[in-house]
Short mmCIF file of C-alpha atoms in Angstrom, two decimals:
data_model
loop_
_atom_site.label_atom_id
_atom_site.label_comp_id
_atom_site.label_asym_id
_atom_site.label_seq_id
_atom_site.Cartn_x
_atom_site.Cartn_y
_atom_site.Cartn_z
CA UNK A 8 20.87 -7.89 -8.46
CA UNK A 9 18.04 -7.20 -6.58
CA UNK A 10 18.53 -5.54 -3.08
CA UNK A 11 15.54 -3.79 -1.56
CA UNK A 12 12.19 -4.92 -1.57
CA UNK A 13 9.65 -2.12 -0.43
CA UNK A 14 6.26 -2.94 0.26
CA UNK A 15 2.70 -1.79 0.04
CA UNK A 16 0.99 -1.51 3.68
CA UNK A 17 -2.63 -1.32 3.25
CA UNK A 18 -4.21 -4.37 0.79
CA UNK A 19 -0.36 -5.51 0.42
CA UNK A 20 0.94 -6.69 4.09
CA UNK A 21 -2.35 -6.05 6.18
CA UNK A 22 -5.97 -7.29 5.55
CA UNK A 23 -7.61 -3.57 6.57
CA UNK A 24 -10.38 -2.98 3.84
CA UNK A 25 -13.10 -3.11 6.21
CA UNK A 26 -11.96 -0.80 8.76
CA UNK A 27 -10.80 1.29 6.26
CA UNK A 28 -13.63 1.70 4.69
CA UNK A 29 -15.70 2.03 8.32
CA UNK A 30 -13.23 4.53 9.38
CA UNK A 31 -13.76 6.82 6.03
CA UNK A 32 -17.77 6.74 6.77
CA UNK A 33 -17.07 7.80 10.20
CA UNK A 34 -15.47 10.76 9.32
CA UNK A 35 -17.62 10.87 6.04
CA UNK A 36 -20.59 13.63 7.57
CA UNK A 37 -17.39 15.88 9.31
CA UNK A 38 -16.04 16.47 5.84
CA UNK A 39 -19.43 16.57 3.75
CA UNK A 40 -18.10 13.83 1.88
CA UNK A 41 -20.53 10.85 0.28
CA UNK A 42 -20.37 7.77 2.46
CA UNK A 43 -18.97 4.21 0.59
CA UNK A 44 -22.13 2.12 0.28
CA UNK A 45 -20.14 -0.66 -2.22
CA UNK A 46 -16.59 -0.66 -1.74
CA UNK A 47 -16.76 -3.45 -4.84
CA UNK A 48 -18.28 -0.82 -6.79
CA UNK A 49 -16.73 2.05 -5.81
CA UNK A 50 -12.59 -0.04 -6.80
CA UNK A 51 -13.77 -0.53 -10.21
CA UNK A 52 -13.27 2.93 -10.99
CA UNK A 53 -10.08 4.83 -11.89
CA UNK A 54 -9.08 7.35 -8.87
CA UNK A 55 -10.36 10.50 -10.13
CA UNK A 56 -13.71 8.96 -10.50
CA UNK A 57 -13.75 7.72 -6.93
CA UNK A 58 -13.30 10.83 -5.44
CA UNK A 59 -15.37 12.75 -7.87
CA UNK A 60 -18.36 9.67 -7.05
CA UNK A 61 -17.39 10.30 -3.43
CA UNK A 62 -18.17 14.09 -3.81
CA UNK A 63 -14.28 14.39 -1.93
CA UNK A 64 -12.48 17.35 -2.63
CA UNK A 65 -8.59 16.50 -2.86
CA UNK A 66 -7.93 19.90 -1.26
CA UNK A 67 -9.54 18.00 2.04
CA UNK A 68 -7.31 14.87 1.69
CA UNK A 69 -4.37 15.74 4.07
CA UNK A 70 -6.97 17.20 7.00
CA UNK A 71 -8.83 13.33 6.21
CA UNK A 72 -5.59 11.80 6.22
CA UNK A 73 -4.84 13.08 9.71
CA UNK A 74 -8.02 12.26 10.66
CA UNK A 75 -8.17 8.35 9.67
CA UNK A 76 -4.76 7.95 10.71
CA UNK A 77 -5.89 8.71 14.19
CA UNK A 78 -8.73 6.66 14.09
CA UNK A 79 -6.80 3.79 12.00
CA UNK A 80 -4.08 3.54 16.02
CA UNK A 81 -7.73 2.70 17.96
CA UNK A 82 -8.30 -0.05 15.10
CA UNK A 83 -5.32 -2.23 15.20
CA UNK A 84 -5.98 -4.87 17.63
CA UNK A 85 -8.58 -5.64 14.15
CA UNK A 86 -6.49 -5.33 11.56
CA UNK A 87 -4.51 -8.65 10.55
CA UNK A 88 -1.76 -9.77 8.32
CA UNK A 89 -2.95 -11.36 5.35
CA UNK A 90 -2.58 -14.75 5.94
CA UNK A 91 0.98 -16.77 4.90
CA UNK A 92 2.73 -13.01 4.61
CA UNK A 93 4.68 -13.48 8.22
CA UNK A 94 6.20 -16.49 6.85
CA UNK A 95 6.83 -14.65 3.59
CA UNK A 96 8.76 -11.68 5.03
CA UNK A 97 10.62 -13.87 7.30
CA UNK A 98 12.22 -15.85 4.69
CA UNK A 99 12.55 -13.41 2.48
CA UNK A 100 14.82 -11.57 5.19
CA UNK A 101 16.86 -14.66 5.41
CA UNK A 102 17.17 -14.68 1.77
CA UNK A 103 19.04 -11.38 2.32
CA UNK A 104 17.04 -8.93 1.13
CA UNK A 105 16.54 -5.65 2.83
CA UNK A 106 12.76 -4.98 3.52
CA UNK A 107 10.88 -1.29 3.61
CA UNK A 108 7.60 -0.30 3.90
CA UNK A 109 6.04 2.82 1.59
CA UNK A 110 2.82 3.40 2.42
CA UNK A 111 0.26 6.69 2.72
CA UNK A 112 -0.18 5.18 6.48
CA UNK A 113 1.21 6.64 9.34
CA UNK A 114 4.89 5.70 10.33
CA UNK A 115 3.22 5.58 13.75
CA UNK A 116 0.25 3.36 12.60
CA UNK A 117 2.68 0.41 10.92
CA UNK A 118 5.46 0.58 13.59
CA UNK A 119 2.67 -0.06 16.38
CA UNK A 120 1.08 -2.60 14.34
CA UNK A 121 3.77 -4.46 13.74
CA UNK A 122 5.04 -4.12 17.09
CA UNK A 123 1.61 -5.81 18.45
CA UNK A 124 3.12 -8.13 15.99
CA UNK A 125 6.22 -9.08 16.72
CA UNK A 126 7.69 -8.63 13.92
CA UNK A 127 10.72 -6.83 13.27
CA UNK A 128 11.86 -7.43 9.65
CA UNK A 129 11.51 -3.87 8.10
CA UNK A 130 14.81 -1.44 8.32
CA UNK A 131 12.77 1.76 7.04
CA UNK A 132 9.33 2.51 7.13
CA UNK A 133 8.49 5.82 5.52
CA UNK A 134 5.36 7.12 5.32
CA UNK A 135 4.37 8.97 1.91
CA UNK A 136 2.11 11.86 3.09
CA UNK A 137 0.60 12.45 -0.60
CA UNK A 138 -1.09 9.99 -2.17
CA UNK A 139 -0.64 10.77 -5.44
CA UNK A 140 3.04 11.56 -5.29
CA UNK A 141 4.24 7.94 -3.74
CA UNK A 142 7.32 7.86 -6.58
CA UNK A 143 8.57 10.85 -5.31
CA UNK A 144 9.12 9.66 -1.59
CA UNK A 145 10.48 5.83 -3.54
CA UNK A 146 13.39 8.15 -5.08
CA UNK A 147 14.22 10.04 -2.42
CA UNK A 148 15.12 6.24 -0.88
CA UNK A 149 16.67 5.16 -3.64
CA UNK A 150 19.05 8.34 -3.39
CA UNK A 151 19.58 8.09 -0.04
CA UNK A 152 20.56 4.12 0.13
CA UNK A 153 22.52 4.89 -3.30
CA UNK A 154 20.57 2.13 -4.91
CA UNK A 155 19.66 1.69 -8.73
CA UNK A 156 16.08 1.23 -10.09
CA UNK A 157 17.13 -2.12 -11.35
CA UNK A 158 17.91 -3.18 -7.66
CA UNK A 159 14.74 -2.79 -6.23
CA UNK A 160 11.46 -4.16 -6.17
CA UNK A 161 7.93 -3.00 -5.31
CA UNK A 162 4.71 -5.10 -4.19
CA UNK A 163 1.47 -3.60 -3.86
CA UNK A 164 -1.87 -3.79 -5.11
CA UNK A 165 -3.43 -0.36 -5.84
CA UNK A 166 -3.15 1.23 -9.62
CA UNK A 167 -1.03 4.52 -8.19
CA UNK A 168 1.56 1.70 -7.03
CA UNK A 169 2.34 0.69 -10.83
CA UNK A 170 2.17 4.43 -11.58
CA UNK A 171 4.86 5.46 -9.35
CA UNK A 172 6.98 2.61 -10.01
CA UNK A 173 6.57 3.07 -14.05
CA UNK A 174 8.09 6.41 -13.48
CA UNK A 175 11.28 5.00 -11.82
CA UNK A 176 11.82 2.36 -13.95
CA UNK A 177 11.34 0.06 -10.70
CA UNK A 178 9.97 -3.42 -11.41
CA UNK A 179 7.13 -3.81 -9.10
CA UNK A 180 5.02 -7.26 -8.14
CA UNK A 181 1.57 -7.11 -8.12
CA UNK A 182 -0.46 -7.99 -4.96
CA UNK A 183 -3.94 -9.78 -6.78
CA UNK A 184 -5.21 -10.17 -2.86
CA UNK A 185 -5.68 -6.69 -2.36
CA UNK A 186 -7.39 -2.87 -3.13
CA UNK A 187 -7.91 -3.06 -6.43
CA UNK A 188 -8.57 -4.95 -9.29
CA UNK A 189 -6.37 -6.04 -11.76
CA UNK A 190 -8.55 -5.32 -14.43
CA UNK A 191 -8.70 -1.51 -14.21
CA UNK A 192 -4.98 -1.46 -15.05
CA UNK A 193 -4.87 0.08 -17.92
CA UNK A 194 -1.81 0.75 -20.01
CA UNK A 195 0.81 0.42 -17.57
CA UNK A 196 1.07 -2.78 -16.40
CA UNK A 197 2.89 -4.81 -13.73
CA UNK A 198 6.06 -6.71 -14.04
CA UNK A 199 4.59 -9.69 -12.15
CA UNK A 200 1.37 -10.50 -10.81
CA UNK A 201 1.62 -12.64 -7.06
CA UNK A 202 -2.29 -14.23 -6.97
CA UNK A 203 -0.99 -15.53 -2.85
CA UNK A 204 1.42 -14.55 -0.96
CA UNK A 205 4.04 -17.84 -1.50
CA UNK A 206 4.22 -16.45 -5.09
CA UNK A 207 6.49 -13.45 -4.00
CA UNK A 208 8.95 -15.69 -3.49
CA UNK A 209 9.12 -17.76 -6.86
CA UNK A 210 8.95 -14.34 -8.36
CA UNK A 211 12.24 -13.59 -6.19
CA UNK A 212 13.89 -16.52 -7.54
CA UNK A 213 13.52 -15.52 -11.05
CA UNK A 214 15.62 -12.23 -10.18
#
């Protein structure tokens, strides 16, 4: 029986693509890194080709990460929920489920956001500090709320999410609304694909 659903933040629970992506040119000329001219274009590739298109060493990810995350607190007042996922979360906490967020955000970013919010659904909110290493931080939780793969499920909507949860043997609901596209999966694929928000729950009454 399911128990835990974690969540995405970024693409998943917030619409942020465009401040995202103006926040990352910002700081683009400070770290020598190529500005995004197409964010379309630049999603259709796997990772490892955005960064290496982007001319962004991953040795100068965590000093960027620090960076955008400050620069992300000044943005929040324009960053929104996608639209039906209050309503979503809400009954989904009635259903009984324990919510959590997993995201390469700042704890600080998401608690203040959701704050602005009002809306207090999520009992942990962990931030995952690497990007690449998001399954790591999903079994530390696991281990620490002595919960089985099989009673937990992921949303989110980036490639690395499927990745990580692959590795756990967690099920994991796509998110079609958000980073990338489902299309560049390749190999691994999701356990259920949500095209709007509303289907997150019809998945959840399958389980």
């Amino acid at each position: 029986m399911v128990k835990l659903l974690m969540f995405d933040f970024d693409g998943t629970l917030v619409d942020s693509q465009n401040i995202s992506v103006n926040i990352y040119n910002q700081l683009a000329d400070k770290y020598h890194v190529r500005k995004i001219k197409s964010f379309d274009s630049i999603k259709r590739l796997p990772l490892h080709e955005r960064f290496r298109t982007l001319n962004f060493p991953i040795y100068k990810l965590p000093l960027f990460a620090a960076d955008f995350a400050k620069q992300y607190k000044h943005s929040l007042e324009s960053i929104a929920l996608v639209t039906g996922m209050r309503e979503i979360l809400i009954e989904l906490k009635k259903k009984g489920y324990e919510l959590a967020i997993v995201s390469s955000n700042s704890e600080s970013n998401i608690r203040d956001f959701l704050g602005k919010k009002q809306l207090n659904v999520f009992e942990t909110i962990i931030n995952s500090h690497n990007i690449l290493g998001k399954d790591k931080v999903i079994k530390k939780l696991l281990i620490s709320k002595k919960l089985e793969p099989s009673e937990v499920i992921y949303v989110g909507d980036e490639i690395r999410d499927v990745s990580s949860c692959k590795k756990l043997d967690i099920k994991i609901i796509w998110a079609n609304w958000g980073y990338d596209l489902l299309e560049m999966l390749q190999g691994e694929q999701p356990d259920y694909i949500a095209y709007f928000p509303e289907d997150i729950l019809s998945i959840m009454d399958l389980q």
